[in-house]
Amino acid sequence: MTSVGFEPPFLLVGHSLGGLYANLYARLYPNEVAGLVFLESVPRKISALMIIKPRQ
């Protein structure tokens, strides 16, 4: 996102499968995300199956 001129922190909005990607991005880059909004997103149980360690 910074390559097109946007600077963190970001507010991510995810619809359907996009919610899973927004959740993943927020978990990988927690210092770059101010908040998340999920619209009819993939259930949290599915995203909980993904084992991701945040970057330091």
mmCIF file of C-alpha atoms in Angstrom, residues 22 26 46:
data_model
loop_
_atom_site.group_PDB
_atom_site.id
_atom_site.type_symbol
_atom_site.label_atom_id
_atom_site.label_comp_id
_atom_site.label_asym_id
_atom_site.label_seq_id
_atom_site.Cartn_x
_atom_site.Cartn_y
_atom_site.Cartn_z
ATOM 1 C CA ALA A 22 -7.758 -8.525 6.100
ATOM 2 C CA ALA A 26 -3.564 -7.507 10.468
ATOM 3 C CA ILE A 46 -11.925 -20.819 9.706
#
